[in-house]
mmCIF file of C-alpha atoms and ligand atoms in Angstrom:
data_model
loop_
_atom_site.group_PDB
_atom_site.id
_atom_site.type_symbol
_atom_site.label_atom_id
_atom_site.label_comp_id
_atom_site.label_asym_id
_atom_site.label_seq_id
_atom_site.Cartn_x
_atom_site.Cartn_y
_atom_site.Cartn_z
ATOM 1 C CA UNK N 1 -71.445 2.264 -6.941
ATOM 2 C CA UNK N 2 -69.500 -0.836 -7.119
ATOM 3 C CA UNK N 3 -66.993 1.954 -9.266
ATOM 4 C CA UNK N 4 -68.089 4.996 -9.363
ATOM 5 C CA UNK N 5 -66.117 8.187 -7.422
ATOM 6 C CA UNK N 6 -67.438 7.064 -4.000
ATOM 7 C CA UNK N 7 -65.066 9.038 -1.614
ATOM 8 C CA UNK N 8 -65.384 11.737 -3.665
ATOM 9 C CA UNK N 9 -69.410 11.806 -3.173
ATOM 10 C CA UNK N 10 -69.359 10.929 0.526
ATOM 11 C CA UNK N 11 -67.054 14.129 0.860
ATOM 12 C CA UNK N 12 -69.869 15.931 -0.917
ATOM 13 C CA UNK N 13 -72.357 13.827 1.341
ATOM 14 C CA UNK N 14 -70.843 15.624 4.094
ATOM 15 C CA UNK N 15 -70.210 19.143 3.026
ATOM 16 C CA UNK N 16 -73.423 19.267 1.505
ATOM 17 C CA UNK N 17 -74.917 17.696 4.831
ATOM 18 C CA UNK N 18 -73.121 20.413 6.578
ATOM 19 C CA UNK N 19 -74.093 23.104 5.128
ATOM 20 C CA UNK N 20 -78.590 22.407 3.720
ATOM 21 C CA UNK N 21 -76.809 22.015 0.254
ATOM 22 C CA UNK N 22 -79.389 20.116 -1.226
ATOM 23 C CA UNK N 23 -77.900 16.906 -3.694
ATOM 24 C CA UNK N 24 -78.654 14.710 -5.853
ATOM 25 C CA UNK N 25 -76.483 12.252 -7.191
ATOM 26 C CA UNK N 26 -77.202 10.561 -10.335
ATOM 27 C CA UNK N 27 -74.837 7.967 -12.440
ATOM 28 C CA UNK N 28 -73.895 5.675 -10.263
ATOM 29 C CA UNK N 29 -72.283 9.250 -8.212
ATOM 30 C CA UNK N 30 -70.508 10.149 -11.387
ATOM 31 C CA UNK N 31 -72.693 13.031 -11.985
ATOM 32 C CA UNK N 32 -74.083 14.891 -8.824
ATOM 33 C CA UNK N 33 -75.839 18.309 -8.819
ATOM 34 C CA UNK N 34 -75.827 20.551 -5.427
ATOM 35 C CA UNK N 35 -78.206 23.085 -5.275
ATOM 36 C CA UNK N 36 -77.843 26.003 -2.717
ATOM 37 C CA UNK N 37 -81.124 28.285 -2.432
ATOM 38 C CA UNK N 38 -81.226 28.388 -6.126
ATOM 39 C CA UNK N 39 -76.900 28.738 -6.601
ATOM 40 C CA UNK N 40 -76.398 25.754 -8.822
ATOM 41 C CA UNK N 41 -73.110 23.814 -8.983
ATOM 42 C CA UNK N 42 -72.225 20.747 -11.489
ATOM 43 C CA UNK N 43 -69.683 17.884 -10.577
ATOM 44 C CA UNK N 44 -69.248 15.728 -13.575
ATOM 45 C CA UNK N 45 -66.534 12.569 -12.570
ATOM 46 C CA UNK N 46 -63.667 14.159 -10.672
ATOM 47 C CA UNK N 47 -64.639 18.195 -12.505
ATOM 48 C CA UNK N 48 -65.513 20.059 -9.745
ATOM 49 C CA UNK N 49 -65.456 23.209 -12.462
ATOM 50 C CA UNK N 50 -62.958 24.675 -11.163
ATOM 51 C CA UNK N 51 -60.874 24.528 -13.801
ATOM 52 C CA UNK N 52 -60.652 26.923 -16.636
ATOM 53 C CA UNK N 53 -61.831 24.155 -20.330
ATOM 54 C CA UNK N 54 -57.843 25.113 -22.189
ATOM 55 C CA UNK N 55 -56.559 24.538 -18.897
ATOM 56 C CA UNK N 56 -57.752 20.534 -17.605
ATOM 57 C CA UNK N 57 -57.235 19.681 -21.829
ATOM 58 C CA UNK N 58 -53.691 21.147 -21.061
ATOM 59 C CA UNK N 59 -53.619 18.847 -18.433
ATOM 60 C CA UNK N 60 -54.865 15.957 -20.132
ATOM 61 C CA UNK N 61 -52.347 16.268 -22.948
ATOM 62 C CA UNK N 62 -48.917 14.248 -20.620
ATOM 63 C CA UNK N 63 -47.185 16.339 -24.549
ATOM 64 C CA UNK N 64 -49.157 19.725 -24.276
ATOM 65 C CA UNK N 65 -48.094 19.990 -20.826
ATOM 66 C CA UNK N 66 -44.281 19.408 -20.939
ATOM 67 C CA UNK N 67 -43.668 22.042 -24.230
ATOM 68 C CA UNK N 68 -45.771 24.910 -22.031
ATOM 69 C CA UNK N 69 -43.573 23.523 -18.554
ATOM 70 C CA UNK N 70 -40.849 24.110 -20.688
ATOM 71 C CA UNK N 71 -41.148 26.698 -22.965
ATOM 72 C CA UNK N 72 -41.165 28.329 -19.224
ATOM 73 C CA UNK N 73 -38.874 26.872 -17.454
ATOM 74 C CA UNK N 74 -39.773 24.517 -15.629
ATOM 75 C CA UNK N 75 -38.348 21.030 -14.590
ATOM 76 C CA UNK N 76 -40.174 18.222 -16.369
ATOM 77 C CA UNK N 77 -39.897 14.934 -18.655
ATOM 78 C CA UNK N 78 -39.981 15.787 -21.730
ATOM 79 C CA UNK N 79 -43.055 14.229 -23.566
ATOM 80 C CA UNK N 80 -43.223 13.829 -27.475
ATOM 81 C CA UNK N 81 -46.439 13.059 -29.537
ATOM 82 C CA UNK N 82 -46.826 10.971 -32.445
ATOM 83 C CA UNK N 83 -50.427 10.826 -33.576
ATOM 84 C CA UNK N 84 -52.374 7.877 -34.346
ATOM 85 C CA UNK N 85 -52.995 6.378 -37.963
ATOM 86 C CA UNK N 86 -53.726 8.275 -39.711
ATOM 87 C CA UNK N 87 -53.085 11.462 -38.499
ATOM 88 C CA UNK N 88 -49.642 10.842 -38.223
ATOM 89 C CA UNK N 89 -46.568 12.251 -39.763
ATOM 90 C CA UNK N 90 -44.567 10.418 -42.265
ATOM 91 C CA UNK N 91 -41.112 10.184 -40.961
ATOM 92 C CA UNK N 92 -43.242 8.913 -36.841
ATOM 93 C CA UNK N 93 -41.541 5.478 -37.107
ATOM 94 C CA UNK N 94 -38.103 7.299 -37.857
ATOM 95 C CA UNK N 95 -38.739 9.903 -35.276
ATOM 96 C CA UNK N 96 -39.401 7.190 -33.209
ATOM 97 C CA UNK N 97 -36.232 5.435 -33.187
ATOM 98 C CA UNK N 98 -34.305 8.506 -33.078
ATOM 99 C CA UNK N 99 -35.399 8.781 -30.524
ATOM 100 C CA UNK N 100 -33.930 5.135 -28.994
ATOM 101 C CA UNK N 101 -31.278 5.809 -29.786
ATOM 102 C CA UNK N 102 -30.848 8.850 -28.271
ATOM 103 C CA UNK N 103 -31.094 7.192 -25.428
ATOM 104 C CA UNK N 104 -30.278 3.907 -25.297
ATOM 105 C CA UNK N 105 -31.383 3.400 -21.582
ATOM 106 C CA UNK N 106 -34.348 3.442 -22.538
ATOM 107 C CA UNK N 107 -37.984 4.818 -23.335
ATOM 108 C CA UNK N 108 -41.265 5.359 -21.851
ATOM 109 C CA UNK N 109 -44.404 4.358 -24.315
ATOM 110 C CA UNK N 110 -47.770 5.327 -22.726
ATOM 111 C CA UNK N 111 -50.737 6.590 -24.657
ATOM 112 C CA UNK N 112 -50.716 10.805 -24.056
ATOM 113 C CA UNK N 113 -54.194 10.861 -23.330
ATOM 114 C CA UNK N 114 -53.777 7.937 -20.050
ATOM 115 C CA UNK N 115 -54.270 7.654 -15.988
ATOM 116 C CA UNK N 116 -53.260 5.079 -13.639
ATOM 117 C CA UNK N 117 -50.978 3.809 -15.404
ATOM 118 C CA UNK N 118 -52.131 1.465 -17.877
ATOM 119 C CA UNK N 119 -50.491 0.747 -21.007
ATOM 120 C CA UNK N 120 -47.780 2.890 -19.969
ATOM 121 C CA UNK N 121 -44.872 0.582 -21.422
ATOM 122 C CA UNK N 122 -40.990 0.844 -20.674
ATOM 123 C CA UNK N 123 -38.964 -0.656 -24.445
ATOM 124 C CA UNK N 124 -35.401 -0.662 -24.875
ATOM 125 C CA UNK N 125 -34.686 -2.117 -28.113
ATOM 126 C CA UNK N 126 -36.873 -1.615 -31.918
ATOM 127 C CA UNK N 127 -39.100 -4.453 -31.676
ATOM 128 C CA UNK N 128 -40.724 -2.872 -27.941
ATOM 129 C CA UNK N 129 -40.763 -0.360 -29.377
ATOM 130 C CA UNK N 130 -42.716 -0.883 -32.108
ATOM 131 C CA UNK N 131 -44.935 -3.511 -29.542
ATOM 132 C CA UNK N 132 -46.461 -0.574 -27.495
ATOM 133 C CA UNK N 133 -47.242 2.223 -29.800
ATOM 134 C CA UNK N 134 -49.233 -0.101 -31.908
ATOM 135 C CA UNK N 135 -50.999 -0.974 -28.697
ATOM 136 C CA UNK N 136 -51.882 2.322 -27.760
ATOM 137 C CA UNK N 137 -52.636 3.001 -31.713
ATOM 138 C CA UNK N 138 -55.022 0.581 -31.846
ATOM 139 C CA UNK N 139 -57.223 1.547 -28.779
ATOM 140 C CA UNK N 140 -57.379 4.834 -31.110
ATOM 141 C CA UNK N 141 -54.890 6.732 -28.769
ATOM 142 C CA UNK N 142 -52.189 9.090 -29.304
ATOM 143 C CA UNK N 143 -48.773 7.974 -27.873
ATOM 144 C CA UNK N 144 -46.204 10.108 -26.116
ATOM 145 C CA UNK N 145 -42.452 8.934 -25.627
ATOM 146 C CA UNK N 146 -40.071 9.919 -23.012
ATOM 147 C CA UNK N 147 -37.226 8.947 -21.184
ATOM 148 C CA UNK N 148 -36.810 6.771 -18.885
ATOM 149 C CA UNK N 149 -35.538 7.934 -15.848
ATOM 150 C CA UNK N 150 -34.198 6.254 -12.791
ATOM 151 C CA UNK N 151 -36.546 7.411 -10.326
ATOM 152 C CA UNK N 152 -35.384 7.560 -6.306
ATOM 153 C CA UNK N 153 -39.088 9.549 -5.678
ATOM 154 C CA UNK N 154 -42.363 10.370 -6.813
ATOM 155 C CA UNK N 155 -44.241 12.283 -4.982
ATOM 156 C CA UNK N 156 -48.052 13.944 -5.509
ATOM 157 C CA UNK N 157 -48.982 17.353 -4.479
ATOM 158 C CA UNK N 158 -52.740 18.545 -4.092
ATOM 159 C CA UNK N 159 -53.248 21.984 -4.695
ATOM 160 C CA UNK N 160 -56.097 24.671 -4.051
ATOM 161 C CA UNK N 161 -55.126 28.092 -5.831
ATOM 162 C CA UNK N 162 -51.248 27.530 -4.842
ATOM 163 C CA UNK N 163 -52.119 26.600 -1.462
ATOM 164 C CA UNK N 164 -50.695 22.378 -1.031
ATOM 165 C CA UNK N 165 -53.763 20.401 0.383
ATOM 166 C CA UNK N 166 -51.653 17.513 0.807
ATOM 167 C CA UNK N 167 -48.408 15.716 0.129
ATOM 168 C CA UNK N 168 -47.848 12.350 -0.413
ATOM 169 C CA UNK N 169 -44.707 10.140 -1.734
ATOM 170 C CA UNK N 170 -46.012 7.020 -3.829
ATOM 171 C CA UNK N 171 -44.231 3.897 -1.980
ATOM 172 C CA UNK N 172 -44.298 1.094 -5.060
ATOM 173 C CA UNK N 173 -43.673 -2.206 -4.061
ATOM 174 C CA UNK N 174 -41.528 -4.595 -6.154
ATOM 175 C CA UNK N 175 -41.264 -5.309 -8.835
ATOM 176 C CA UNK N 176 -43.771 -2.828 -10.474
ATOM 177 C CA UNK N 177 -41.678 0.156 -10.931
ATOM 178 C CA UNK N 178 -45.059 2.333 -12.087
ATOM 179 C CA UNK N 179 -46.336 4.392 -9.118
ATOM 180 C CA UNK N 180 -49.770 4.336 -9.849
ATOM 181 C CA UNK N 181 -51.336 3.747 -6.147
ATOM 182 C CA UNK N 182 -54.097 2.270 -9.615
ATOM 183 C CA UNK N 183 -51.354 -0.233 -8.485
ATOM 184 C CA UNK N 184 -50.406 -1.070 -5.823
ATOM 185 C CA UNK N 185 -47.560 1.664 -4.356
ATOM 186 C CA UNK N 186 -48.822 3.128 -0.483
ATOM 187 C CA UNK N 187 -49.406 6.885 -0.282
ATOM 188 C CA UNK N 188 -47.279 8.667 2.570
ATOM 189 C CA UNK N 189 -48.107 11.069 4.379
ATOM 190 C CA UNK N 190 -45.551 14.326 2.993
ATOM 191 C CA UNK N 191 -46.300 16.544 6.043
ATOM 192 C CA UNK N 192 -42.345 18.276 6.248
ATOM 193 C CA UNK N 193 -39.412 18.876 5.100
ATOM 194 C CA UNK N 194 -37.236 19.546 2.002
ATOM 195 C CA UNK N 195 -38.444 17.024 -0.065
ATOM 196 C CA UNK N 196 -41.433 18.419 0.383
ATOM 197 C CA UNK N 197 -40.561 22.177 0.059
ATOM 198 C CA UNK N 198 -39.122 21.907 -3.139
ATOM 199 C CA UNK N 199 -42.288 19.158 -5.004
ATOM 200 C CA UNK N 200 -44.994 22.270 -3.226
ATOM 201 C CA UNK N 201 -42.846 25.183 -5.274
ATOM 202 C CA UNK N 202 -42.239 23.268 -8.544
ATOM 203 C CA UNK N 203 -45.334 22.250 -8.224
ATOM 204 C CA UNK N 204 -47.293 26.085 -7.358
ATOM 205 C CA UNK N 205 -45.183 27.440 -10.386
ATOM 206 C CA UNK N 206 -46.220 23.696 -12.755
ATOM 207 C CA UNK N 207 -50.042 24.934 -11.926
ATOM 208 C CA UNK N 208 -49.831 28.461 -12.382
ATOM 209 C CA UNK N 209 -47.895 28.405 -15.927
ATOM 210 C CA UNK N 210 -50.543 26.069 -17.633
ATOM 211 C CA UNK N 211 -53.728 27.697 -15.279
ATOM 212 C CA UNK N 212 -55.038 25.474 -13.430
ATOM 213 C CA UNK N 213 -56.830 25.525 -9.750
ATOM 214 C CA UNK N 214 -57.231 23.175 -8.588
ATOM 215 C CA UNK N 215 -54.605 19.619 -9.605
ATOM 216 C CA UNK N 216 -52.600 17.452 -8.950
ATOM 217 C CA UNK N 217 -48.489 17.313 -9.871
ATOM 218 C CA UNK N 218 -46.768 14.152 -10.116
ATOM 219 C CA UNK N 219 -42.862 15.421 -9.534
ATOM 220 C CA UNK N 220 -40.184 12.261 -9.339
ATOM 221 C CA UNK N 221 -36.690 12.848 -8.340
ATOM 222 C CA UNK N 222 -34.760 11.747 -10.500
ATOM 223 C CA UNK N 223 -30.347 11.686 -11.284
ATOM 224 C CA UNK N 224 -30.748 14.273 -7.802
ATOM 225 C CA UNK N 225 -33.631 16.082 -9.838
ATOM 226 C CA UNK N 226 -36.924 17.353 -9.128
ATOM 227 C CA UNK N 227 -39.093 17.413 -11.925
ATOM 228 C CA UNK N 228 -42.980 17.060 -13.371
ATOM 229 C CA UNK N 229 -44.280 13.954 -14.365
ATOM 230 C CA UNK N 230 -47.227 14.962 -14.733
ATOM 231 C CA UNK N 231 -50.419 16.796 -14.165
ATOM 232 C CA UNK N 232 -53.803 15.518 -13.019
ATOM 233 C CA UNK N 233 -56.977 17.627 -13.935
ATOM 234 C CA UNK N 234 -59.277 15.693 -12.127
ATOM 235 C CA UNK N 235 -58.704 14.669 -8.110
ATOM 236 C CA UNK N 236 -58.507 11.168 -7.356
ATOM 237 C CA UNK N 237 -58.199 10.731 -3.779
ATOM 238 C CA UNK N 238 -60.119 6.890 -3.848
ATOM 239 C CA UNK N 239 -56.368 5.268 -2.309
ATOM 240 C CA UNK N 240 -55.651 8.023 -0.218
ATOM 241 C CA UNK N 241 -59.014 8.360 1.286
ATOM 242 C CA UNK N 242 -59.127 4.697 2.572
ATOM 243 C CA UNK N 243 -56.732 5.047 4.591
ATOM 244 C CA UNK N 244 -56.516 8.885 5.961
ATOM 245 C CA UNK N 245 -60.140 10.077 5.006
ATOM 246 C CA UNK N 246 -60.348 12.871 7.558
ATOM 247 C CA UNK N 247 -57.702 14.694 5.434
ATOM 248 C CA UNK N 248 -59.147 13.630 1.849
ATOM 249 C CA UNK N 249 -62.137 14.736 2.755
ATOM 250 C CA UNK N 250 -60.651 18.526 4.562
ATOM 251 C CA UNK N 251 -59.286 19.210 1.474
ATOM 252 C CA UNK N 252 -62.784 18.538 -1.037
ATOM 253 C CA UNK N 253 -64.664 20.475 1.536
ATOM 254 C CA UNK N 254 -61.680 23.728 0.293
ATOM 255 C CA UNK N 255 -61.438 22.776 -3.518
ATOM 256 C CA UNK N 256 -65.751 23.154 -2.940
ATOM 257 C CA UNK N 257 -65.158 26.776 -0.679
ATOM 258 C CA UNK N 258 -63.991 28.083 -3.466
ATOM 259 C CA UNK N 259 -66.479 25.739 -5.203
ATOM 260 C CA UNK N 260 -68.985 27.900 -3.776
ATOM 261 C CA UNK N 261 -67.248 31.382 -3.383
ATOM 262 C CA UNK N 262 -69.649 34.439 -3.135
ATOM 263 C CA UNK N 263 -73.163 31.645 -3.098
ATOM 264 C CA UNK N 264 -73.870 33.337 0.594
ATOM 265 C CA UNK N 265 -73.448 29.466 2.320
HETATM 266 N N1 ADP T 301 -40.109 8.873 -18.502
HETATM 267 C C1 ADP T 301 -40.334 7.692 -17.561
HETATM 268 N N2 ADP T 301 -38.850 7.188 -16.599
HETATM 269 C C2 ADP T 301 -39.751 6.030 -15.498
HETATM 270 N N3 ADP T 301 -40.917 6.404 -15.000
HETATM 271 C C3 ADP T 301 -41.967 6.847 -15.756
HETATM 272 C C4 ADP T 301 -42.125 7.667 -17.023
HETATM 273 N N4 ADP T 301 -43.125 8.009 -16.614
HETATM 274 C C5 ADP T 301 -43.326 7.467 -16.165
HETATM 275 N N5 ADP T 301 -43.514 6.210 -15.365
HETATM 276 C C6 ADP T 301 -43.433 6.120 -14.565
HETATM 277 O O1 ADP T 301 -45.429 5.655 -15.158
HETATM 278 C C7 ADP T 301 -45.615 5.859 -13.641
HETATM 279 C C8 ADP T 301 -46.731 6.317 -14.788
HETATM 280 O O2 ADP T 301 -47.050 6.961 -15.381
HETATM 281 P P1 ADP T 301 -47.123 8.836 -16.094
HETATM 282 O O3 ADP T 301 -46.761 9.535 -16.995
HETATM 283 O O4 ADP T 301 -47.722 9.228 -14.552
HETATM 284 O O5 ADP T 301 -49.374 8.172 -16.393
HETATM 285 P P2 ADP T 301 -50.643 8.154 -15.859
HETATM 286 O O6 ADP T 301 -51.289 9.653 -16.088
HETATM 287 O O7 ADP T 301 -50.967 6.372 -17.384
HETATM 288 O O8 ADP T 301 -50.555 8.050 -14.474
HETATM 289 C C9 ADP T 301 -45.142 6.922 -13.067
HETATM 290 O O9 ADP T 301 -45.870 7.423 -12.093
HETATM 291 C C10 ADP T 301 -44.315 6.719 -13.269
HETATM 292 O O10 ADP T 301 -43.613 6.513 -12.269
HETATM 293 MG MG1 MG T 302 -49.621 9.484 -13.589
#
């Protein structure tokens, strides 16, 4: 299981062992079959089956998430979608340039359905913009463009039906400008304080707005204002789990209690 969801599989194994649930681990941990007295549950990747298809798809789409959140008045970082060729609108190139003119401080270009900070680029001129967009299109992905914010702090709230299971701030290591743990940022637990309260309140509204039950909501502080950056429907805690294994096992156990709700464990 070199690239598999090791921390999740560990947490699920502990949970099942403690409750007499039979667990069959397949595909290097990417597919888990859980059986309890004839009631079967499936876990695929980081999908525990708690989120509806529409909530999962909205969360996976940064531009759609931003649109739904802003329609509901939830503070969020705007993300505008540009579809890959041949689906792009004829005026797409001009519309991208307009965004650059509207935001002289620069833009962030990213795959609309990306994860882990991959291919997320800051651009400040036309050439940089075109290169970043082309690189994403070449991978067959759509692009989301947002204004570049001076992010003072980025916090992740792991929510289960509105209940904040784990909240942590991501401390990036310069010169890396992105806050992804996969790119070296360090998670620091945020168990009390005003920042935590502000982030949890915002994350709850965001999750309720797209109707997601189990999610990681990323919020950023920029220009003195907390705003939702993205919602992840897969709750990945691989890096956090190496530092705080008990917290992560407990969080997944709470989610699994909901997975087995009504199954009379
Ligand atoms: N508009 C933005 N302004 C400033 N920083 C950003 C912006 N968008 C993304 N980032 C930085 O890049 C990182 C990755 O972007 P994100 O939208 O979360 O994509 P991914 O899903 O690949 O993690 C974020 O954690 C944040 O630090
Ligand atoms: Mg992210």
